[in-house]
XYZ file of C-alpha atoms in Angstrom:
571
model
C -79.216 70.528 142.941
C -77.403 71.887 140.168
C -78.900 74.476 137.408
C -78.988 73.285 133.711
C -76.211 76.593 133.720
C -74.226 74.943 136.180
C -74.138 71.630 135.189
C -73.045 73.156 131.674
C -70.262 75.283 132.973
C -69.288 72.124 135.027
C -69.271 69.694 132.034
C -67.637 72.624 129.873
C -64.808 72.807 133.048
C -64.486 69.502 132.656
C -63.905 69.297 129.001
C -61.456 72.051 129.004
C -59.067 70.640 131.630
C -59.133 67.118 129.682
C -57.806 69.029 126.878
C -53.654 68.453 126.633
C -51.893 71.601 127.826
C -50.900 73.247 125.154
C -54.799 73.501 123.398
C -56.130 73.765 127.045
C -54.321 77.022 127.824
C -54.573 78.451 124.085
C -58.741 77.642 124.484
C -58.627 79.444 127.416
C -56.997 82.139 125.994
C -59.082 82.557 122.791
C -62.228 82.024 124.784
C -61.326 84.849 127.541
C -61.530 82.353 130.325
C -58.465 83.489 131.918
C -59.535 86.702 134.261
C -62.602 84.910 135.182
C -60.711 81.924 136.897
C -58.658 84.408 138.747
C -60.761 87.288 139.159
C -58.557 88.529 142.512
C -55.481 88.866 140.415
C -56.337 91.890 138.081
C -54.920 92.249 135.116
C -51.087 92.780 134.548
C -50.314 96.470 133.583
C -47.283 97.526 132.094
C -44.548 99.340 134.704
C -41.570 99.782 132.181
C -38.205 101.026 133.650
C -34.906 99.438 133.758
C -35.268 97.899 137.214
C -34.382 96.423 139.307
C -37.112 94.221 138.585
C -38.026 90.965 140.989
C -37.412 87.488 138.851
C -40.200 85.088 138.320
C -40.721 82.205 140.744
C -39.196 79.507 137.629
C -36.268 82.175 136.974
C -35.272 82.480 140.459
C -35.042 79.051 140.809
C -33.102 78.534 137.361
C -30.620 81.651 138.644
C -29.908 79.882 142.091
C -29.379 76.568 140.408
C -27.008 78.089 137.665
C -25.203 79.414 141.062
C -24.031 76.052 141.709
C -22.926 74.786 138.266
C -21.810 78.042 136.816
C -20.527 77.913 133.488
C -22.819 75.321 132.145
C -24.859 74.676 129.205
C -27.731 72.646 131.234
C -30.492 75.613 130.462
C -29.830 76.701 127.020
C -32.221 76.063 124.728
C -31.444 75.272 121.025
C -32.799 75.788 117.588
C -31.477 75.094 114.260
C -33.061 75.921 110.902
C -31.964 74.600 107.590
C -32.460 77.450 104.906
C -32.081 76.411 100.911
C -32.836 79.487 98.342
C -31.398 82.311 98.154
C -30.940 84.577 101.590
C -30.499 88.056 102.368
C -27.854 87.164 105.528
C -28.076 91.192 106.631
C -31.802 91.443 106.224
C -31.764 87.910 108.461
C -29.471 89.800 110.802
C -31.724 92.787 111.092
C -34.936 90.553 111.735
C -33.061 88.905 115.184
C -32.279 92.330 115.831
C -35.914 93.795 115.696
C -37.033 90.614 118.160
C -34.202 91.804 120.655
C -35.843 95.179 120.553
C -39.588 93.847 121.183
C -38.573 91.334 123.999
C -36.893 92.926 126.874
C -36.017 89.493 128.383
C -33.618 88.624 125.795
C -31.651 91.878 126.463
C -31.897 91.748 130.619
C -29.026 90.804 132.847
C -29.465 89.002 136.264
C -27.352 90.076 139.282
C -27.425 89.252 142.898
C -28.053 92.617 144.959
C -28.246 91.819 149.252
C -29.728 88.580 149.566
C -32.244 88.642 146.128
C -31.325 88.310 142.581
C -32.952 91.007 140.493
C -32.984 91.489 136.629
C -32.183 94.886 134.827
C -33.461 95.487 131.199
C -30.904 96.609 128.992
C -31.159 99.777 126.176
C -32.730 98.681 122.761
C -29.737 98.395 120.252
C -30.426 99.458 116.857
C -31.461 96.122 114.798
C -28.772 96.471 112.444
C -26.392 96.192 115.090
C -27.240 92.796 115.937
C -24.233 90.410 115.687
C -24.538 87.524 113.103
C -21.507 85.802 112.300
C -21.764 84.129 109.477
C -19.315 80.650 109.310
C -17.803 79.470 105.617
C -18.412 75.614 106.058
C -15.371 73.802 104.478
C -15.322 70.067 102.957
C -14.816 68.576 99.858
C -18.204 67.464 99.508
C -21.612 68.476 101.290
C -21.449 65.029 103.074
C -17.891 66.784 105.343
C -19.486 69.766 105.278
C -22.524 68.598 107.125
C -20.621 66.543 109.542
C -18.685 69.900 110.232
C -21.870 71.763 110.814
C -23.207 69.024 113.061
C -19.562 69.834 115.170
C -19.836 73.455 114.718
C -23.921 73.543 116.296
C -22.585 71.079 119.092
C -19.573 73.648 120.094
C -22.235 76.641 120.018
C -25.035 74.847 122.207
C -22.691 73.731 124.655
C -21.445 77.490 125.274
C -22.369 79.074 128.033
C -24.100 82.043 128.965
C -23.209 84.651 131.108
C -26.472 85.828 133.219
C -25.031 89.441 133.991
C -24.014 90.405 130.583
C -27.384 91.104 129.277
C -28.096 89.483 125.880
C -29.442 85.723 126.241
C -29.721 85.478 122.458
C -27.317 83.807 120.201
C -27.403 83.221 116.737
C -25.081 81.827 113.939
C -25.259 81.384 109.936
C -23.355 78.342 109.014
C -22.776 78.814 105.175
C -22.822 75.100 103.449
C -23.271 76.754 99.980
C -24.254 79.676 98.132
C -27.919 78.598 98.624
C -27.640 76.480 101.481
C -27.281 77.816 104.935
C -28.152 76.642 108.650
C -29.490 79.292 111.327
C -28.651 78.073 114.883
C -30.202 79.926 117.445
C -29.483 79.505 121.324
C -31.562 81.091 124.009
C -31.189 80.827 127.483
C -34.400 79.099 129.491
C -34.259 81.759 131.994
C -35.745 84.045 128.960
C -37.707 81.511 127.049
C -39.161 78.053 127.067
C -41.311 76.111 124.024
C -43.669 78.426 123.545
C -41.579 81.066 122.849
C -39.597 79.139 120.052
C -42.584 79.389 118.080
C -43.296 82.880 119.096
C -40.073 83.973 117.778
C -40.212 81.819 114.389
C -43.382 83.715 113.659
C -41.893 87.227 114.520
C -38.469 86.208 112.592
C -40.586 85.722 109.164
C -42.942 88.548 109.725
C -39.831 90.892 110.443
C -37.705 89.343 107.358
C -40.859 89.576 104.624
C -40.481 92.779 105.685
C -36.799 93.930 105.194
C -36.499 91.639 101.853
C -39.806 92.735 100.414
C -41.170 96.132 102.083
C -44.354 94.703 102.640
C -45.719 93.060 105.508
C -47.929 93.662 108.427
C -45.625 94.842 111.479
C -46.739 93.229 114.833
C -48.472 95.500 117.309
C -46.758 96.862 120.210
C -46.838 94.303 123.041
C -49.208 95.294 125.805
C -46.454 93.927 128.847
C -43.083 92.965 129.299
C -41.754 89.905 130.861
C -40.519 91.842 134.192
C -44.210 93.083 134.305
C -45.219 89.651 134.664
C -42.594 88.491 137.281
C -43.617 91.790 139.203
C -47.278 90.804 139.154
C -46.471 87.536 140.018
C -44.199 88.167 143.265
C -47.006 90.725 144.053
C -49.517 87.752 144.508
C -47.367 85.782 146.665
C -46.797 89.029 148.940
C -50.992 89.631 149.341
C -52.366 86.251 149.045
C -49.395 83.964 150.518
C -49.336 81.471 147.679
C -47.658 78.465 148.834
C -50.666 78.787 151.513
C -53.376 78.618 149.395
C -52.397 75.256 148.408
C -55.572 73.150 148.383
C -55.925 70.571 151.155
C -56.962 68.513 148.153
C -53.506 68.903 146.691
C -51.689 68.055 149.748
C -53.784 64.970 150.642
C -52.879 64.131 146.977
C -48.872 64.026 147.076
C -49.097 63.092 150.660
C -47.061 60.272 151.035
C -46.139 59.724 147.281
C -42.775 57.662 147.117
C -39.619 59.975 146.978
C -38.112 57.904 144.314
C -38.698 55.956 141.318
C -36.364 52.699 141.482
C -35.580 52.505 137.077
C -33.102 49.895 136.553
C -30.481 51.674 135.591
C -26.788 50.592 133.806
C -24.690 52.095 136.410
C -24.792 53.597 139.801
C -26.617 56.702 140.366
C -24.090 59.540 141.395
C -24.179 60.981 145.042
C -24.501 64.399 143.148
C -27.311 64.634 140.638
C -25.269 64.955 137.006
C -26.730 66.779 133.811
C -24.843 64.738 131.170
C -27.676 63.606 128.575
C -28.431 62.938 125.382
C -31.421 62.123 122.883
C -33.150 59.837 121.137
C -35.629 60.600 118.628
C -37.977 57.611 117.136
C -41.125 57.532 115.224
C -44.382 55.570 115.734
C -46.486 54.924 112.418
C -49.677 56.989 112.023
C -52.012 54.375 112.738
C -50.566 54.044 116.506
C -51.494 58.140 116.789
C -55.301 57.100 114.555
C -55.837 54.302 116.997
C -54.964 56.380 120.277
C -56.736 59.251 119.121
C -59.953 56.932 118.365
C -59.848 54.947 121.920
C -59.496 58.517 123.366
C -62.575 59.533 122.014
C -64.275 56.341 122.996
C -63.028 57.252 126.286
C -63.899 60.477 126.642
C -60.232 61.596 127.065
C -57.216 63.466 125.231
C -54.352 61.198 123.485
C -52.302 63.226 125.849
C -54.188 60.641 128.417
C -53.837 57.896 126.592
C -50.241 58.713 125.929
C -49.315 59.617 129.511
C -51.140 56.257 130.830
C -49.139 53.926 128.424
C -45.972 55.429 129.776
C -47.385 55.176 133.418
C -47.632 51.289 132.379
C -44.401 51.010 131.114
C -42.839 52.661 134.312
C -45.237 50.032 136.009
C -43.913 47.260 134.051
C -40.267 48.438 134.805
C -40.328 49.148 138.546
C -42.891 47.110 139.908
C -44.419 50.384 141.643
C -47.631 50.525 141.887
C -47.467 54.309 143.148
C -45.376 56.553 141.115
C -44.974 60.002 140.398
C -44.209 61.593 136.695
C -43.920 65.290 136.170
C -45.643 67.094 133.285
C -44.881 70.458 131.961
C -47.591 72.487 130.985
C -47.346 76.079 129.040
C -48.949 78.197 131.859
C -50.115 81.001 129.107
C -53.957 81.146 130.155
C -54.041 85.328 130.343
C -54.234 87.605 127.152
C -51.296 89.566 128.145
C -48.495 86.642 127.957
C -49.710 85.183 124.996
C -47.369 86.635 122.620
C -44.172 87.265 124.759
C -41.038 85.496 124.689
C -40.283 84.350 128.306
C -40.074 81.849 130.650
C -44.065 80.635 131.628
C -43.853 77.111 131.653
C -45.079 75.292 134.832
C -44.799 71.683 136.242
C -47.322 69.487 137.155
C -46.905 66.519 139.324
C -49.240 63.413 138.444
C -49.219 60.718 140.670
C -49.902 57.346 138.841
C -52.291 54.674 140.536
C -51.336 51.176 138.770
C -52.794 48.923 142.418
C -54.901 46.007 141.611
C -53.853 44.983 138.498
C -55.613 47.773 136.406
C -56.657 47.071 132.753
C -56.045 49.797 129.896
C -59.577 51.466 130.462
C -59.218 51.415 134.194
C -55.758 53.063 134.284
C -57.151 55.712 131.442
C -60.074 56.760 134.046
C -57.567 56.626 137.061
C -55.005 59.029 135.257
C -57.685 61.365 133.808
C -59.250 62.076 137.138
C -55.585 62.226 138.428
C -54.742 64.889 135.816
C -58.203 67.156 136.205
C -56.925 67.373 139.877
C -53.191 68.534 139.309
C -54.520 70.959 136.833
C -56.956 72.672 139.399
C -53.485 74.226 140.662
C -51.790 74.598 137.446
C -51.025 78.485 137.671
C -49.603 77.508 141.420
C -45.848 77.917 140.628
C -43.809 74.184 140.990
C -41.148 76.323 143.455
C -44.323 77.094 145.878
C -45.579 73.667 145.527
C -42.095 72.379 146.820
C -41.436 75.081 149.147
C -45.561 73.474 150.670
C -44.923 70.321 150.610
C -41.143 70.108 152.158
C -40.536 66.742 150.270
C -37.250 64.560 151.107
C -34.131 66.342 149.273
C -31.253 64.320 148.695
C -28.486 65.595 145.811
C -28.858 62.666 144.082
C -32.012 63.307 142.427
C -35.154 65.562 141.554
C -37.669 66.181 144.662
C -41.160 64.612 143.949
C -40.365 62.907 140.543
C -37.264 62.079 138.682
C -39.272 61.083 135.194
C -41.120 63.868 133.235
C -43.756 62.879 130.325
C -44.508 65.999 127.922
C -47.197 66.312 125.113
C -46.022 68.755 122.724
C -47.464 70.195 119.511
C -45.407 70.695 116.792
C -43.485 74.014 116.419
C -44.566 75.531 113.380
C -41.960 76.801 111.253
C -43.260 79.638 108.803
C -41.906 80.653 105.225
C -39.206 82.773 104.967
C -39.826 84.424 101.303
C -37.525 82.628 98.696
C -36.287 80.108 101.088
C -37.697 76.256 101.758
C -36.964 75.583 105.151
C -36.223 72.544 107.416
C -36.046 72.397 111.464
C -33.289 70.403 112.581
C -33.398 68.535 115.871
C -30.297 69.643 118.204
C -29.195 68.040 121.410
C -27.729 70.027 124.089
C -25.433 67.258 125.241
C -27.868 67.450 128.790
C -30.240 66.199 130.645
C -32.407 67.683 133.476
C -34.394 64.514 134.766
C -33.230 60.723 134.924
C -35.720 60.358 132.238
C -37.726 62.231 129.688
C -40.357 61.494 127.214
C -41.675 63.968 125.295
C -44.368 62.926 122.189
C -45.034 64.777 119.571
C -48.034 63.978 117.011
C -47.800 65.058 113.321
C -48.835 64.046 109.916
C -45.837 61.406 109.739
C -46.891 59.733 113.087
C -46.040 60.010 116.617
C -42.400 61.222 117.273
C -40.829 60.125 120.641
C -37.682 62.350 121.547
C -36.128 60.337 124.879
C -33.627 62.324 126.829
C -31.820 60.850 129.410
C -29.085 61.107 131.477
C -25.946 58.994 130.442
C -24.304 58.763 133.831
C -27.267 56.295 134.445
C -28.222 54.980 131.215
C -26.359 53.349 127.803
C -28.255 54.066 124.719
C -28.653 50.341 124.070
C -31.314 50.673 127.117
C -33.009 53.399 126.042
C -33.599 52.003 122.402
C -34.914 48.504 123.811
C -37.126 50.860 126.569
C -38.789 52.899 123.240
C -39.138 49.629 121.355
C -41.054 48.044 124.975
C -43.364 51.553 124.882
C -44.053 51.004 121.451
C -44.989 47.412 121.970
C -47.000 48.454 125.408
C -48.918 50.981 123.806
C -49.833 49.154 120.177
C -51.093 45.954 122.946
C -52.892 48.378 124.910
C -55.019 50.083 121.865
C -55.785 46.255 120.580
C -56.953 45.399 123.570
C -57.942 47.709 126.508
C -59.320 45.587 128.565
C -56.635 43.041 128.969
C -54.869 43.591 132.423
C -51.771 45.667 131.754
C -49.802 43.216 134.140
C -50.416 40.600 130.956
C -49.465 43.027 127.763
C -46.749 42.078 125.911
C -43.599 43.756 126.385
C -40.915 42.507 124.473
C -40.234 43.103 120.444
C -40.624 40.369 117.917
C -36.974 40.535 117.686
C -36.488 40.068 121.349
C -38.927 37.197 121.746
C -37.464 35.340 118.916
C -34.241 35.914 120.650
C -35.486 34.836 124.351
C -37.529 31.739 123.151
C -35.294 30.552 120.424
C -31.691 31.584 119.856
C -31.220 31.638 123.728
C -33.251 28.200 124.420
C -32.052 25.467 121.746
C -31.836 22.738 123.540
C -32.122 20.371 120.417
C -28.582 20.222 119.591
C -27.020 17.650 117.413
C -24.801 14.882 119.135
C -21.280 13.291 118.177
C -22.062 9.796 119.344
C -18.350 9.346 119.253
C -17.358 12.216 122.001
C -19.571 10.609 125.104
C -19.706 12.409 128.282
C -16.461 11.324 130.049
C -14.536 12.651 126.722
C -16.767 16.143 127.081
C -16.150 16.446 130.653
C -12.077 15.904 130.156
C -12.289 18.595 127.758
C -14.280 21.015 130.229
C -11.263 20.482 132.593
C -8.800 20.950 130.330
C -10.486 24.541 129.079
C -11.882 25.754 132.333
C -10.281 23.907 135.157
C -10.910 26.386 137.958
C -14.062 27.120 136.889
C -16.967 26.173 139.327
C -18.160 22.391 138.494
C -20.591 21.272 141.864
C -21.954 22.883 144.931
C -23.254 21.318 148.109
C -23.749 23.500 150.775
C -20.977 25.808 151.421
C -18.437 22.926 149.687
C -17.739 23.857 145.776
C -15.965 22.111 143.581
C -14.244 23.201 140.564
C -13.737 21.419 137.588
C -9.977 20.160 138.306
C -11.232 19.006 141.949
C -14.204 17.046 140.872
C -11.770 15.319 138.321
C -9.118 14.493 140.781
C -11.723 12.944 142.883
C -13.649 11.178 140.216
C -10.306 9.763 139.241
C -9.225 8.473 142.734
C -12.621 6.720 143.267
C -12.135 5.140 139.781
C -9.223 3.696 140.525
C -10.172 2.702 143.740
C -13.056 0.650 142.025
C -11.151 -0.827 139.725
C -8.912 -2.524 142.600
C -11.736 -4.000 144.188
C -12.435 -5.952 141.207
C -15.096 -3.408 139.374
C -14.708 -3.344 135.389
C -17.102 -3.335 132.566
C -20.668 -4.444 133.066
C -20.436 -4.796 137.039
C -23.141 -3.322 139.001
C -22.254 -0.807 141.594
C -24.497 0.125 144.939
C -24.404 4.219 145.577
C -25.374 4.717 149.307
C -27.068 8.063 149.876
């Protein structure tokens, strides 16, 4: 029998686990619950030194993948800011330099020693020595300059990093006019993640304000650096054996999961997985977000669960699969020491969708909620360790465990810079890490959906249709969550009109002067070799059918058959 305190703790744990990944991580940090959930691990301590330091699990995986595809921009993280107003480019360069001095991971090089990669921290440079090239963008008018800037941004984001060189941040300032600039920032994923982008921008704003005004609160010294976290993580593995700690429940949850989700593709899957990709960005109206939030409150779940359930429903309708796996990234920053660090902390959980028995949307919500709570129990277990423990079937043509990812992402808050108005820009890297990834970002303007897809598998038109189907499916499930998912509409209004109207117009005007014999003769002339009739294995073209019909007609005429005479047909 649970005590009132135990019941309260259980309820609190369930409510925390039900939050979106980002909100849950942040709440745990603010409440100081991160340490109580992992008391045996101890605090991460600062050791310092240039190295060699071990790589974290996530860094190690990326480093090995880079060795298979050297010279690729696959793991570049790009950000763009449109800066309007009076900009002090020199102060901006020094501000970027301060960030490089503050975060060692941005000036770390990765090399192979023996059979293991290690990382060495470079000496901190003077902030004013940070390289911020300024490029004057040519063009007769603003439109041409923007096109040129877009081309330069595409060129910048596709430029690879040398992990052994020791500088994992690049910046470039494009000058469109005296008071119009675009700042391009590129970080290698081995040194950063989505959360890191928010940290970076907040610190950039603070340093720039201090540089141009001489005022502002400078950030406190960081308690640890990323290399300290990597060492702590690897020590935990050695002391406790992380793969061995995977619970039996986690093994049972993913045991027998289908190795592949068979989405209908436009092109055959290459024998070796490629990374060529593109983005499609759309926005769902604010009313959709409000209705999703309302249903989430009614069902005791989060909007993340509602949107993820709708995505699983869409995948089910596209593939017919009742059992499917979807990857979900989580910030994995439940420790107070790493809250303000730039680095690669994000982890991946695997959700196993259960759509058996033709469930309605409410039922699916409860299933996804339970699956999420079970998966979140192992949130701090590195995905790489999960792969090592489960040993899933490996193929060069696809990712293990899942090929489709769903992400719920809070919008990055872009802080103000003195004297400037700032507009964030969406910059694609031209790559895709999976077959398909849907990122949903709530905001005041509605729900932004970002579809990242592999262009060797899908055409853009297909993803546009899929985006429309997701909108229709989501709206329908929100409007009538008790209706079976198999009965929910999928087609857009335009597609329904095309299917039921344009492609099904049988009432066509008939020219009474051009009866069937004339129409048949015209078809014989236009397409003599086209198939006309088939019986078993025998196939006749229009030309062959016409010849046989003519021979039969002449024979009947010789036998005295003429107009208005009846002819019996024996079958």
